Amino acid sequence: MKVLTALVLVASTQFQPVAHAAGERRYFLASNTDTDESSLRIVYNSDEVKQAARDLCKGKTQLWIWPDSGPVTCNKIVSEPGSTGSVLLKLTSGFKPTKVTSVVSNQPFPSQHWSLRSPTAAEQEIAEGLSQLKAADRKMLNKTGSVLVLVVAQNEREFLVLPYRRVKTEIEGEYSDVLRYKIFLKDGTHWKGLYESDKAPQFFGDLDGDGVPEVKRTPYCDGTCEYYDSFYPRNKLILGWNVHE
């Protein structure tokens, strides 16, 4: 049996206002593994979030579902006697989520003002100096796409993303060498380390409206685990969930 647990759901007034949408922006997490066409299952971890999810269908509310195009209309709540941990919404006819998991918003997602590019020769040299990889692994620094520069238009910030080091990680009682990546912020002539992740960071989108994308993290677990982290100006979990088998 699958157990769905929503870890963090953000409702905040700090997001950038959207002129054509009333009220505060709110994000929810959806599981689409057992839904049919035109349905969306919102997971919750408290009565407050459950009620907020049910309120999404009041007045046929429009919803935006990442990464699918929007908006779609929530037509009704599907009654599921005895169901706990989720609310099933019936959406615009013909809509089908393209991903197993989705982030859902009651307002349009903030505009994206960031891009990824390959490093210059000077930035590549800096990456090689910052990396703590041993000799046997250092050749991966020269692989295409291994080192990237994240450019954020707001305040013209630049971040260097690179393979950083190997660490021993316990998985099901056994230890494995895991390659970790690190994100550095360009601070004048220096590069400041901000965030480490297993695997190469998956830049998801700008959830908090600060112009900097969040990182989608999918660590090993007994099912499906998915987290969305903010790495600038500090590390912070924005959204997260577990689906345990």
C-alpha positions as semicolon CSV with decimal commas, in nm:
position;residue;x (nm);y (nm);z (nm)
1;M;0,000;0,000;0,000
2;K;0,127;0,346;-0,082
3;V;0,144;0,606;0,192
4;L;0,160;0,968;0,077
5;T;0,315;1,225;0,304
6;A;0,337;1,592;0,218
7;L;0,629;1,733;0,413
8;V;0,615;2,106;0,349
9;L;0,356;2,320;0,176
10;V;0,434;2,687;0,143
11;A;0,176;2,962;0,171
12;S;0,343;3,299;0,180
13;T;0,278;3,667;0,122
14;Q;0,645;3,726;0,033
15;F;0,598;3,615;-0,329
16;Q;0,587;3,873;-0,602
17;P;0,228;3,992;-0,659
18;V;0,043;3,889;-0,973
19;A;-0,177;4,164;-1,109
20;H;-0,455;3,947;-1,242
21;A;-0,482;3,703;-0,950
22;A;-0,631;3,784;-0,612
23;G;-0,501;3,664;-0,274
24;E;-0,172;3,504;-0,179
25;R;0,013;3,254;-0,394
26;R;-0,004;2,899;-0,264
27;Y;0,165;2,580;-0,376
28;F;0,047;2,223;-0,341
29;L;0,191;1,886;-0,433
30;A;0,004;1,638;-0,650
31;S;0,044;1,266;-0,710
32;N;-0,074;1,145;-1,049
33;T;0,005;0,774;-1,021
34;D;-0,353;0,653;-0,969
35;T;-0,563;0,923;-1,133
36;D;-0,758;0,904;-1,455
37;E;-0,785;1,169;-1,723
38;S;-0,891;1,514;-1,600
39;S;-0,811;1,431;-1,235
40;L;-0,548;1,555;-0,992
41;R;-0,473;1,422;-0,643
42;I;-0,354;1,688;-0,396
43;V;-0,165;1,547;-0,097
44;Y;-0,182;1,710;0,246
45;N;-0,027;1,678;0,591
46;S;-0,269;1,880;0,803
47;D;-0,637;1,973;0,827
48;E;-0,548;2,329;0,726
49;V;-0,384;2,214;0,403
50;K;-0,670;1,971;0,341
51;Q;-0,923;2,254;0,366
52;A;-0,710;2,479;0,147
53;A;-0,699;2,202;-0,116
54;R;-1,078;2,165;-0,099
55;D;-1,116;2,541;-0,134
56;L;-0,939;2,521;-0,470
57;C;-1,263;2,409;-0,631
58;K;-1,480;2,686;-0,491
59;G;-1,616;2,895;-0,777
60;K;-1,444;2,674;-1,038
61;T;-1,097;2,805;-0,952
62;Q;-0,825;2,815;-1,215
63;L;-0,507;2,619;-1,137
64;W;-0,157;2,615;-1,284
65;I;0,021;2,279;-1,288
66;W;0,397;2,259;-1,340
67;P;0,531;2,154;-1,585
68;D;0,205;2,135;-1,784
69;S;0,052;2,437;-1,952
70;G;-0,230;2,618;-1,780
71;P;-0,456;2,728;-1,654
72;V;-0,701;2,445;-1,602
73;T;-1,031;2,470;-1,418
74;C;-1,118;2,272;-1,107
75;N;-1,480;2,164;-1,152
76;K;-1,548;1,959;-0,839
77;I;-1,410;1,748;-0,556
78;V;-1,453;1,373;-0,605
79;S;-1,598;1,203;-0,298
80;E;-1,379;0,917;-0,172
81;P;-1,522;0,780;0,156
82;G;-1,247;0,670;0,393
83;S;-0,969;0,834;0,194
84;T;-0,702;1,010;0,399
85;G;-0,397;1,214;0,307
86;S;-0,524;1,338;-0,028
87;V;-0,803;1,523;-0,204
88;L;-0,908;1,422;-0,557
89;L;-1,001;1,711;-0,787
90;K;-1,187;1,686;-1,116
91;L;-1,040;1,925;-1,372
92;T;-1,110;2,062;-1,718
93;S;-1,218;1,784;-1,951
94;G;-0,930;1,637;-2,149
95;F;-0,647;1,745;-1,916
96;K;-0,390;1,477;-1,835
97;P;-0,080;1,548;-1,622
98;T;0,242;1,461;-1,805
99;K;0,443;1,383;-1,490
100;V;0,398;1,139;-1,201
101;T;0,430;1,430;-0,959
102;S;0,328;1,791;-1,008
103;V;0,352;2,124;-0,832
104;V;0,016;2,302;-0,831
105;S;-0,040;2,676;-0,784
106;N;-0,352;2,887;-0,741
107;Q;-0,179;3,162;-0,941
108;P;0,050;3,168;-1,245
109;F;0,405;3,062;-1,167
110;P;0,658;3,348;-1,146
111;S;0,821;3,435;-1,476
112;Q;1,153;3,262;-1,537
113;H;1,452;3,496;-1,575
114;W;1,745;3,258;-1,565
115;S;1,946;3,044;-1,806
116;L;2,225;2,786;-1,815
117;R;2,536;2,810;-2,030
118;S;2,871;2,642;-2,073
119;P;3,165;2,792;-1,880
120;T;3,425;3,013;-2,038
121;A;3,785;2,891;-2,037
122;A;3,852;3,106;-1,729
123;E;3,542;2,970;-1,549
124;Q;3,641;2,613;-1,638
125;E;3,979;2,673;-1,477
126;I;3,808;2,812;-1,166
127;A;3,582;2,505;-1,149
128;E;3,883;2,275;-1,164
129;G;4,040;2,472;-0,879
130;L;3,727;2,457;-0,663
131;S;3,655;2,087;-0,714
132;Q;3,783;1,844;-0,450
133;L;3,769;1,543;-0,681
134;K;4,066;1,311;-0,674
135;A;4,280;1,248;-0,981
136;A;4,083;0,942;-1,093
137;D;3,762;1,146;-1,118
138;R;3,887;1,479;-1,243
139;K;3,843;1,391;-1,610
140;M;3,466;1,424;-1,564
141;L;3,515;1,798;-1,512
142;N;3,591;1,822;-1,884
143;K;3,281;1,635;-2,001
144;T;3,031;1,851;-2,189
145;G;2,757;1,968;-1,953
146;S;2,942;1,858;-1,640
147;V;3,031;2,216;-1,541
148;L;2,763;2,479;-1,598
149;V;2,706;2,846;-1,526
150;L;2,363;2,951;-1,403
151;V;2,291;3,311;-1,501
152;V;2,016;3,498;-1,317
153;A;1,900;3,820;-1,481
154;Q;1,788;3,977;-1,152
155;N;2,093;4,156;-1,007
156;E;2,302;3,977;-1,273
157;R;2,398;3,693;-1,041
158;E;2,612;3,405;-1,166
159;F;2,646;3,061;-1,011
160;L;2,901;2,791;-1,098
161;V;2,772;2,432;-1,085
162;L;3,031;2,153;-1,079
163;P;3,113;1,796;-0,969
164;Y;3,263;1,857;-0,627
165;R;3,356;1,546;-0,430
166;R;3,275;1,183;-0,356
167;V;3,128;1,080;-0,021
168;K;3,032;0,744;0,127
169;T;2,656;0,718;0,169
170;E;2,463;0,437;0,336
171;I;2,183;0,288;0,124
172;E;1,992;-0,009;0,267
173;G;2,276;-0,095;0,502
174;E;2,548;-0,077;0,239
175;Y;2,789;0,208;0,172
176;S;2,839;0,346;-0,176
177;D;3,054;0,624;-0,318
178;V;2,822;0,904;-0,426
179;L;2,933;1,191;-0,648
180;R;2,815;1,522;-0,506
181;Y;2,778;1,847;-0,696
182;K;2,815;2,194;-0,551
183;I;2,678;2,535;-0,646
184;F;2,903;2,839;-0,599
185;L;2,799;3,206;-0,612
186;K;3,025;3,458;-0,783
187;D;3,098;3,723;-0,521
188;G;3,326;3,982;-0,675
189;T;3,647;3,797;-0,755
190;H;3,561;3,509;-0,520
191;W;3,328;3,210;-0,546
192;K;3,120;3,128;-0,236
193;G;3,000;2,771;-0,182
194;L;2,623;2,753;-0,127
195;Y;2,467;2,413;-0,182
196;E;2,562;2,048;-0,229
197;S;2,349;1,777;-0,384
198;D;2,371;1,414;-0,485
199;K;2,363;1,395;-0,864
200;A;2,368;1,701;-1,088
201;P;2,119;1,966;-0,968
202;Q;1,788;1,972;-1,155
203;F;1,686;2,337;-1,174
204;F;1,310;2,335;-1,145
205;G;1,168;2,686;-1,157
206;D;1,143;3,004;-0,955
207;L;0,885;2,919;-0,688
208;D;0,951;3,204;-0,445
209;G;0,970;3,483;-0,701
210;D;1,328;3,591;-0,623
211;G;1,452;3,530;-0,977
212;V;1,663;3,227;-0,876
213;P;1,540;2,876;-0,966
214;E;1,485;2,608;-0,705
215;V;1,658;2,268;-0,716
216;K;1,451;1,953;-0,754
217;R;1,602;1,677;-0,538
218;T;1,507;1,309;-0,566
219;P;1,708;1,111;-0,307
220;Y;1,692;0,736;-0,267
221;C;1,405;0,611;-0,049
222;D;1,165;0,315;-0,024
223;G;0,927;0,460;-0,280
224;T;0,932;0,807;-0,432
225;C;1,082;1,105;-0,252
226;E;1,085;1,450;-0,406
227;Y;1,201;1,782;-0,263
228;Y;1,231;2,137;-0,394
229;D;1,509;2,338;-0,230
230;S;1,598;2,704;-0,238
231;F;1,978;2,742;-0,237
232;Y;2,007;3,123;-0,239
233;P;2,047;3,331;-0,029
234;R;2,027;3,034;0,211
235;N;1,938;2,665;0,191
236;K;1,568;2,614;0,257
237;L;1,315;2,341;0,181
238;I;1,027;2,491;-0,020
239;L;0,825;2,178;-0,095
240;G;0,871;1,810;-0,023
241;W;0,694;1,479;-0,020
242;N;0,732;1,103;0,025
243;V;0,537;0,824;-0,140
244;H;0,627;0,501;0,047
245;E;0,547;0,158;-0,088
